[in-house]
């Protein structure tokens, strides 16, 4: 069975600084996807970034980038130039590479950005 | 235009009642899901449907019954509600695009059982 672990329940950062959220996962699959979702106080689940396991290049979406270490089964999220609107709970999620399979979520990291 | 919508957004009801939550997506996706987020914010899959066929049915009490009348709709019916059913229920949908399977979530339904 696959598991996803987020070891940082809470983190805080000042505006304009950079912060890294950690995620590790366990799987015996070779074809899978990893995601970071953001859940602000509005509770909407927003997809931040996606990484295909077969791609060696780390995914980047504007201020968000990942450090994907496949051998170490690590998938961290780096947020650059943090903004107040980045305040949210962040979930790391794993999904097998098969249509219709479920997302397996970590327990989340609450990120607070202050001015 | 809302991509994945759920109704209602809030639902307060008493123990023992039966209630339904509706989900609709206008993205043309072929797979839909129900997730439950508990009081500790932990998200877990309950069900998924692909082209109206049930493909994931996690260990969920049989008081919960999903129904998919067509590819764009997936409803969740809950019988004999219990206090422990209080949670946020999210509907999601996805489409296979090459090798990508991104899931898009609805706004969630906060269910409170008193």
PDB file of C-alpha atoms in Angstrom:
ATOM      1  CA  UNK A   1       0.000   0.000   0.000  1.00  0.00           C
ATOM      2  CA  UNK A   2       1.130   3.505  -0.737  1.00  0.00           C
ATOM      3  CA  UNK A   3       1.686   6.043   2.013  1.00  0.00           C
ATOM      4  CA  UNK A   4       2.438   9.748   1.997  1.00  0.00           C
ATOM      5  CA  UNK A   5       4.154  11.479   4.913  1.00  0.00           C
ATOM      6  CA  UNK A   6       4.344  15.190   5.605  1.00  0.00           C
ATOM      7  CA  UNK A   7       6.512  15.648   8.665  1.00  0.00           C
ATOM      8  CA  UNK A   8       5.893  19.360   9.210  1.00  0.00           C
ATOM      9  CA  UNK A   9       2.434  20.003  10.677  1.00  0.00           C
ATOM     10  CA  UNK A  10       2.991  23.776  10.697  1.00  0.00           C
ATOM     11  CA  UNK A  11       5.379  26.242   9.147  1.00  0.00           C
ATOM     12  CA  UNK A  12       5.643  29.987   9.026  1.00  0.00           C
ATOM     13  CA  UNK A  13       7.467  32.381   6.744  1.00  0.00           C
ATOM     14  CA  UNK A  14       7.739  36.106   6.168  1.00  0.00           C
ATOM     15  CA  UNK A  15       6.513  37.744   3.000  1.00  0.00           C
ATOM     16  CA  UNK A  16       9.016  37.630   0.127  1.00  0.00           C
ATOM     17  CA  UNK A  17      10.989  34.807   1.715  1.00  0.00           C
ATOM     18  CA  UNK A  18      11.352  31.255   0.444  1.00  0.00           C
ATOM     19  CA  UNK A  19       9.954  28.209   2.211  1.00  0.00           C
ATOM     20  CA  UNK A  20      10.198  24.486   1.519  1.00  0.00           C
ATOM     21  CA  UNK A  21       7.561  21.955   2.498  1.00  0.00           C
ATOM     22  CA  UNK A  22       8.634  18.335   2.816  1.00  0.00           C
ATOM     23  CA  UNK A  23       6.921  15.203   1.587  1.00  0.00           C
ATOM     24  CA  UNK A  24       8.037  11.600   1.417  1.00  0.00           C
ATOM     25  CA  UNK A  25       6.128   8.669   0.011  1.00  0.00           C
ATOM     26  CA  UNK A  26       6.358   4.937  -0.136  1.00  0.00           C
ATOM     27  CA  UNK A  27       5.400   2.836  -3.130  1.00  0.00           C
ATOM     28  CA  UNK A  28       6.505  -0.140  -5.166  1.00  0.00           C
ATOM     29  CA  UNK A  29       4.914   1.297  -8.297  1.00  0.00           C
ATOM     30  CA  UNK A  30       7.038   2.581 -11.139  1.00  0.00           C
ATOM     31  CA  UNK A  31       4.367   4.615 -12.905  1.00  0.00           C
ATOM     32  CA  UNK A  32       2.819   7.276 -10.709  1.00  0.00           C
ATOM     33  CA  UNK A  33       2.148  10.955 -10.236  1.00  0.00           C
ATOM     34  CA  UNK A  34       2.759  13.330  -7.376  1.00  0.00           C
ATOM     35  CA  UNK A  35       0.836  16.494  -6.635  1.00  0.00           C
ATOM     36  CA  UNK A  36       0.740  19.409  -4.271  1.00  0.00           C
ATOM     37  CA  UNK A  37      -2.679  20.806  -3.448  1.00  0.00           C
ATOM     38  CA  UNK A  38      -3.385  24.030  -1.588  1.00  0.00           C
ATOM     39  CA  UNK A  39      -6.393  24.440   0.684  1.00  0.00           C
ATOM     40  CA  UNK A  40      -6.924  28.035   1.821  1.00  0.00           C
ATOM     41  CA  UNK A  41      -9.440  28.936   4.546  1.00  0.00           C
ATOM     42  CA  UNK A  42     -12.145  28.947   1.857  1.00  0.00           C
ATOM     43  CA  UNK A  43     -11.586  25.122   1.870  1.00  0.00           C
ATOM     44  CA  UNK A  44     -11.378  24.914  -1.926  1.00  0.00           C
ATOM     45  CA  UNK A  45      -8.770  22.344  -3.009  1.00  0.00           C
ATOM     46  CA  UNK A  46      -6.484  23.957  -5.575  1.00  0.00           C
ATOM     47  CA  UNK A  47      -3.922  22.048  -7.617  1.00  0.00           C
ATOM     48  CA  UNK A  48      -0.561  23.775  -7.259  1.00  0.00           C
ATOM     49  CA  UNK A  49       1.818  21.554  -9.186  1.00  0.00           C
ATOM     50  CA  UNK A  50       2.129  18.087 -10.702  1.00  0.00           C
ATOM     51  CA  UNK A  51       5.104  15.780 -11.267  1.00  0.00           C
ATOM     52  CA  UNK A  52       5.157  12.661 -13.409  1.00  0.00           C
ATOM     53  CA  UNK A  53       7.449   9.990 -11.966  1.00  0.00           C
ATOM     54  CA  UNK A  54       8.940   9.186 -15.359  1.00  0.00           C
ATOM     55  CA  UNK A  55      10.141  12.764 -15.800  1.00  0.00           C
ATOM     56  CA  UNK A  56      13.524  13.575 -14.311  1.00  0.00           C
ATOM     57  CA  UNK A  57      13.059  17.306 -14.680  1.00  0.00           C
ATOM     58  CA  UNK A  58      11.525  19.000 -11.671  1.00  0.00           C
ATOM     59  CA  UNK A  59       8.192  20.694 -12.293  1.00  0.00           C
ATOM     60  CA  UNK A  60       7.870  24.464 -11.962  1.00  0.00           C
ATOM     61  CA  UNK A  61       4.800  26.702 -11.899  1.00  0.00           C
ATOM     62  CA  UNK A  62       5.680  30.368 -11.463  1.00  0.00           C
ATOM     63  CA  UNK A  63       6.811  30.790  -7.818  1.00  0.00           C
ATOM     64  CA  UNK A  64       6.244  27.107  -7.046  1.00  0.00           C
ATOM     65  CA  UNK A  65       8.769  24.407  -7.802  1.00  0.00           C
ATOM     66  CA  UNK A  66       9.425  20.886  -6.622  1.00  0.00           C
ATOM     67  CA  UNK A  67      12.496  18.885  -5.775  1.00  0.00           C
ATOM     68  CA  UNK A  68      11.665  15.366  -6.892  1.00  0.00           C
ATOM     69  CA  UNK A  69      14.120  12.730  -5.705  1.00  0.00           C
ATOM     70  CA  UNK A  70      12.748   9.451  -7.037  1.00  0.00           C
ATOM     71  CA  UNK A  71      15.297   7.142  -5.444  1.00  0.00           C
ATOM     72  CA  UNK A  72      14.796   8.771  -2.059  1.00  0.00           C
ATOM     73  CA  UNK A  73      11.012   8.934  -2.607  1.00  0.00           C
ATOM     74  CA  UNK A  74      11.007  12.572  -1.704  1.00  0.00           C
ATOM     75  CA  UNK A  75       8.870  15.334  -3.211  1.00  0.00           C
ATOM     76  CA  UNK A  76       9.320  18.739  -1.591  1.00  0.00           C
ATOM     77  CA  UNK A  77       7.599  21.978  -2.574  1.00  0.00           C
ATOM     78  CA  UNK A  78       9.494  25.252  -2.684  1.00  0.00           C
ATOM     79  CA  UNK A  79       7.564  28.496  -2.593  1.00  0.00           C
ATOM     80  CA  UNK A  80       9.611  31.511  -3.617  1.00  0.00           C
ATOM     81  CA  UNK A  81       8.753  35.139  -2.874  1.00  0.00           C
ATOM     82  CA  UNK A  82       6.035  34.070  -0.436  1.00  0.00           C
ATOM     83  CA  UNK A  83       2.842  36.111  -0.481  1.00  0.00           C
ATOM     84  CA  UNK A  84       0.107  36.561   2.113  1.00  0.00           C
ATOM     85  CA  UNK A  85      -2.230  34.701  -0.226  1.00  0.00           C
ATOM     86  CA  UNK A  86      -0.048  31.611   0.074  1.00  0.00           C
ATOM     87  CA  UNK A  87      -1.355  31.135   3.622  1.00  0.00           C
ATOM     88  CA  UNK A  88      -3.114  27.783   3.456  1.00  0.00           C
ATOM     89  CA  UNK A  89      -2.877  24.109   4.225  1.00  0.00           C
ATOM     90  CA  UNK A  90      -0.740  22.248   1.692  1.00  0.00           C
ATOM     91  CA  UNK A  91      -1.293  18.599   0.897  1.00  0.00           C
ATOM     92  CA  UNK A  92       1.114  16.294  -0.854  1.00  0.00           C
ATOM     93  CA  UNK A  93      -0.643  13.552  -2.806  1.00  0.00           C
ATOM     94  CA  UNK A  94       0.303  10.355  -4.650  1.00  0.00           C
ATOM     95  CA  UNK A  95      -1.565   8.678  -7.448  1.00  0.00           C
ATOM     96  CA  UNK A  96      -0.807   5.492  -9.363  1.00  0.00           C
ATOM     97  CA  UNK A  97      -0.533   5.911 -13.105  1.00  0.00           C
ATOM     98  CA  UNK A  98      -3.850   4.352 -13.952  1.00  0.00           C
ATOM     99  CA  UNK A  99      -7.118   5.963 -14.950  1.00  0.00           C
ATOM    100  CA  UNK A 100      -9.540   6.485 -12.119  1.00  0.00           C
ATOM    101  CA  UNK A 101      -7.211   5.699  -9.245  1.00  0.00           C
ATOM    102  CA  UNK A 102      -7.529   7.713  -6.069  1.00  0.00           C
ATOM    103  CA  UNK A 103      -5.283  10.372  -4.656  1.00  0.00           C
ATOM    104  CA  UNK A 104      -3.556   9.312  -1.460  1.00  0.00           C
ATOM    105  CA  UNK A 105      -2.945  12.362   0.668  1.00  0.00           C
ATOM    106  CA  UNK A 106      -0.484  13.266   3.380  1.00  0.00           C
ATOM    107  CA  UNK A 107      -1.771  14.841   6.561  1.00  0.00           C
ATOM    108  CA  UNK A 108      -0.972  18.330   5.359  1.00  0.00           C
ATOM    109  CA  UNK A 109       1.229  21.246   6.378  1.00  0.00           C
ATOM    110  CA  UNK A 110      -0.308  24.490   7.545  1.00  0.00           C
ATOM    111  CA  UNK A 111       1.675  27.396   6.128  1.00  0.00           C
ATOM    112  CA  UNK A 112       1.336  30.883   7.572  1.00  0.00           C
ATOM    113  CA  UNK A 113       2.784  33.843   5.689  1.00  0.00           C
ATOM    114  CA  UNK A 114       3.148  37.038   7.681  1.00  0.00           C
ATOM    115  CA  UNK A 115       3.999  40.607   6.720  1.00  0.00           C
TER     116      UNK A 115
ATOM    117  CA  UNK B   1     -18.444  28.952 -15.006  1.00  0.00           C
ATOM    118  CA  UNK B   2     -17.963  26.550 -12.131  1.00  0.00           C
ATOM    119  CA  UNK B   3     -16.053  23.443 -13.217  1.00  0.00           C
ATOM    120  CA  UNK B   4     -17.074  21.087 -10.403  1.00  0.00           C
ATOM    121  CA  UNK B   5     -20.059  22.138  -8.341  1.00  0.00           C
ATOM    122  CA  UNK B   6     -21.628  20.627  -5.249  1.00  0.00           C
ATOM    123  CA  UNK B   7     -24.946  21.254  -3.568  1.00  0.00           C
ATOM    124  CA  UNK B   8     -25.480  22.064  -0.847  1.00  0.00           C
ATOM    125  CA  UNK B   9     -22.308  23.730   0.459  1.00  0.00           C
ATOM    126  CA  UNK B  10     -23.520  23.388   4.037  1.00  0.00           C
ATOM    127  CA  UNK B  11     -25.808  20.757   5.477  1.00  0.00           C
ATOM    128  CA  UNK B  12     -26.935  20.601   9.092  1.00  0.00           C
ATOM    129  CA  UNK B  13     -29.133  17.694  10.049  1.00  0.00           C
ATOM    130  CA  UNK B  14     -30.061  15.440  12.941  1.00  0.00           C
ATOM    131  CA  UNK B  15     -28.945  11.932  13.687  1.00  0.00           C
ATOM    132  CA  UNK B  16     -30.981   9.301  11.954  1.00  0.00           C
ATOM    133  CA  UNK B  17     -31.942  11.435   8.970  1.00  0.00           C
ATOM    134  CA  UNK B  18     -31.213  10.592   5.327  1.00  0.00           C
ATOM    135  CA  UNK B  19     -29.523  13.197   3.159  1.00  0.00           C
ATOM    136  CA  UNK B  20     -28.014  13.572  -0.301  1.00  0.00           C
ATOM    137  CA  UNK B  21     -25.185  15.638  -1.703  1.00  0.00           C
ATOM    138  CA  UNK B  22     -25.127  16.359  -5.418  1.00  0.00           C
ATOM    139  CA  UNK B  23     -22.113  16.866  -7.641  1.00  0.00           C
ATOM    140  CA  UNK B  24     -21.925  18.030 -11.235  1.00  0.00           C
ATOM    141  CA  UNK B  25     -18.939  18.697 -13.478  1.00  0.00           C
ATOM    142  CA  UNK B  26     -18.949  20.543 -16.798  1.00  0.00           C
ATOM    143  CA  UNK B  27     -15.385  19.672 -17.766  1.00  0.00           C
ATOM    144  CA  UNK B  28     -16.256  16.690 -19.928  1.00  0.00           C
ATOM    145  CA  UNK B  29     -14.372  14.402 -17.542  1.00  0.00           C
ATOM    146  CA  UNK B  30     -15.056  10.693 -17.452  1.00  0.00           C
ATOM    147  CA  UNK B  31     -14.142   9.869 -13.861  1.00  0.00           C
ATOM    148  CA  UNK B  32     -15.637  11.281 -10.677  1.00  0.00           C
ATOM    149  CA  UNK B  33     -14.776  10.785  -7.014  1.00  0.00           C
ATOM    150  CA  UNK B  34     -15.989  11.353  -3.493  1.00  0.00           C
ATOM    151  CA  UNK B  35     -13.458  12.187  -0.782  1.00  0.00           C
ATOM    152  CA  UNK B  36     -14.073  12.739   2.921  1.00  0.00           C
ATOM    153  CA  UNK B  37     -12.101  15.275   4.954  1.00  0.00           C
ATOM    154  CA  UNK B  38     -12.370  14.633   8.668  1.00  0.00           C
ATOM    155  CA  UNK B  39     -12.069  17.036  11.581  1.00  0.00           C
ATOM    156  CA  UNK B  40      -8.265  16.722  11.495  1.00  0.00           C
ATOM    157  CA  UNK B  41      -8.295  17.736   7.814  1.00  0.00           C
ATOM    158  CA  UNK B  42      -7.280  14.261   6.654  1.00  0.00           C
ATOM    159  CA  UNK B  43      -8.565  13.491   3.144  1.00  0.00           C
ATOM    160  CA  UNK B  44      -9.509   9.982   2.132  1.00  0.00           C
ATOM    161  CA  UNK B  45     -11.125   8.471  -0.934  1.00  0.00           C
ATOM    162  CA  UNK B  46     -14.575   6.981  -0.569  1.00  0.00           C
ATOM    163  CA  UNK B  47     -15.718   6.128  -4.096  1.00  0.00           C
ATOM    164  CA  UNK B  48     -14.893   6.670  -7.722  1.00  0.00           C
ATOM    165  CA  UNK B  49     -16.880   6.175 -10.904  1.00  0.00           C
ATOM    166  CA  UNK B  50     -15.600   5.907 -14.452  1.00  0.00           C
ATOM    167  CA  UNK B  51     -18.199   6.314 -17.193  1.00  0.00           C
ATOM    168  CA  UNK B  52     -20.957   5.612 -14.660  1.00  0.00           C
ATOM    169  CA  UNK B  53     -19.277   2.413 -13.451  1.00  0.00           C
ATOM    170  CA  UNK B  54     -18.168   2.070  -9.830  1.00  0.00           C
ATOM    171  CA  UNK B  55     -14.420   1.378  -9.771  1.00  0.00           C
ATOM    172  CA  UNK B  56     -13.357   2.301  -6.239  1.00  0.00           C
ATOM    173  CA  UNK B  57     -15.396   1.435  -3.188  1.00  0.00           C
ATOM    174  CA  UNK B  58     -13.311   1.933  -0.080  1.00  0.00           C
ATOM    175  CA  UNK B  59     -14.234   0.600   3.316  1.00  0.00           C
ATOM    176  CA  UNK B  60     -17.176   2.869   3.883  1.00  0.00           C
ATOM    177  CA  UNK B  61     -20.336   2.009   5.848  1.00  0.00           C
ATOM    178  CA  UNK B  62     -23.051   0.767   3.524  1.00  0.00           C
ATOM    179  CA  UNK B  63     -25.176   3.669   4.734  1.00  0.00           C
ATOM    180  CA  UNK B  64     -23.248   5.614   2.084  1.00  0.00           C
ATOM    181  CA  UNK B  65     -24.405   4.970  -1.455  1.00  0.00           C
ATOM    182  CA  UNK B  66     -23.073   6.777  -4.523  1.00  0.00           C
ATOM    183  CA  UNK B  67     -25.145   7.090  -7.656  1.00  0.00           C
ATOM    184  CA  UNK B  68     -24.008   8.263 -11.069  1.00  0.00           C
ATOM    185  CA  UNK B  69     -26.919   8.932 -13.431  1.00  0.00           C
ATOM    186  CA  UNK B  70     -24.519  10.082 -16.163  1.00  0.00           C
ATOM    187  CA  UNK B  71     -20.853  10.957 -16.651  1.00  0.00           C
ATOM    188  CA  UNK B  72     -21.367  14.543 -15.491  1.00  0.00           C
ATOM    189  CA  UNK B  73     -23.083  13.738 -12.185  1.00  0.00           C
ATOM    190  CA  UNK B  74     -22.165  11.798  -9.075  1.00  0.00           C
ATOM    191  CA  UNK B  75     -24.433  12.001  -6.054  1.00  0.00           C
ATOM    192  CA  UNK B  76     -23.835  10.738  -2.546  1.00  0.00           C
ATOM    193  CA  UNK B  77     -26.735   9.495  -0.473  1.00  0.00           C
ATOM    194  CA  UNK B  78     -26.287   8.876   3.241  1.00  0.00           C
ATOM    195  CA  UNK B  79     -28.826   6.923   5.289  1.00  0.00           C
ATOM    196  CA  UNK B  80     -29.316   7.002   9.047  1.00  0.00           C
ATOM    197  CA  UNK B  81     -26.802   9.750   9.651  1.00  0.00           C
ATOM    198  CA  UNK B  82     -24.508   9.446  12.664  1.00  0.00           C
ATOM    199  CA  UNK B  83     -22.488  12.006  14.600  1.00  0.00           C
ATOM    200  CA  UNK B  84     -19.279  10.547  13.129  1.00  0.00           C
ATOM    201  CA  UNK B  85     -20.435  11.381   9.613  1.00  0.00           C
ATOM    202  CA  UNK B  86     -19.802  15.056  10.309  1.00  0.00           C
ATOM    203  CA  UNK B  87     -17.070  16.069   7.886  1.00  0.00           C
ATOM    204  CA  UNK B  88     -16.416  17.917   4.666  1.00  0.00           C
ATOM    205  CA  UNK B  89     -17.225  15.880   1.573  1.00  0.00           C
ATOM    206  CA  UNK B  90     -15.456  16.727  -1.655  1.00  0.00           C
ATOM    207  CA  UNK B  91     -16.421  15.707  -5.129  1.00  0.00           C
ATOM    208  CA  UNK B  92     -13.681  15.615  -7.779  1.00  0.00           C
ATOM    209  CA  UNK B  93     -13.345  14.716 -11.427  1.00  0.00           C
ATOM    210  CA  UNK B  94     -10.525  13.796 -13.783  1.00  0.00           C
ATOM    211  CA  UNK B  95      -9.849  13.020 -17.411  1.00  0.00           C
ATOM    212  CA  UNK B  96      -7.097  10.979 -18.924  1.00  0.00           C
ATOM    213  CA  UNK B  97      -5.113  13.337 -21.110  1.00  0.00           C
ATOM    214  CA  UNK B  98      -2.186  11.395 -22.421  1.00  0.00           C
ATOM    215  CA  UNK B  99      -0.385  10.479 -19.254  1.00  0.00           C
ATOM    216  CA  UNK B 100      -1.972  13.133 -17.065  1.00  0.00           C
ATOM    217  CA  UNK B 101      -4.701  12.450 -14.535  1.00  0.00           C
ATOM    218  CA  UNK B 102      -5.263  15.687 -12.720  1.00  0.00           C
ATOM    219  CA  UNK B 103      -8.180  15.769 -10.352  1.00  0.00           C
ATOM    220  CA  UNK B 104     -10.250  18.908  -9.973  1.00  0.00           C
ATOM    221  CA  UNK B 105     -12.219  19.403  -6.796  1.00  0.00           C
ATOM    222  CA  UNK B 106     -15.573  20.915  -6.034  1.00  0.00           C
ATOM    223  CA  UNK B 107     -15.973  23.450  -3.210  1.00  0.00           C
ATOM    224  CA  UNK B 108     -16.875  20.802  -0.655  1.00  0.00           C
ATOM    225  CA  UNK B 109     -19.995  20.186   1.422  1.00  0.00           C
ATOM    226  CA  UNK B 110     -19.683  20.652   5.144  1.00  0.00           C
ATOM    227  CA  UNK B 111     -22.002  18.153   6.790  1.00  0.00           C
ATOM    228  CA  UNK B 112     -22.836  18.643  10.452  1.00  0.00           C
ATOM    229  CA  UNK B 113     -24.831  15.965  12.223  1.00  0.00           C
ATOM    230  CA  UNK B 114     -26.350  16.993  15.566  1.00  0.00           C
TER     231      UNK B 114
END
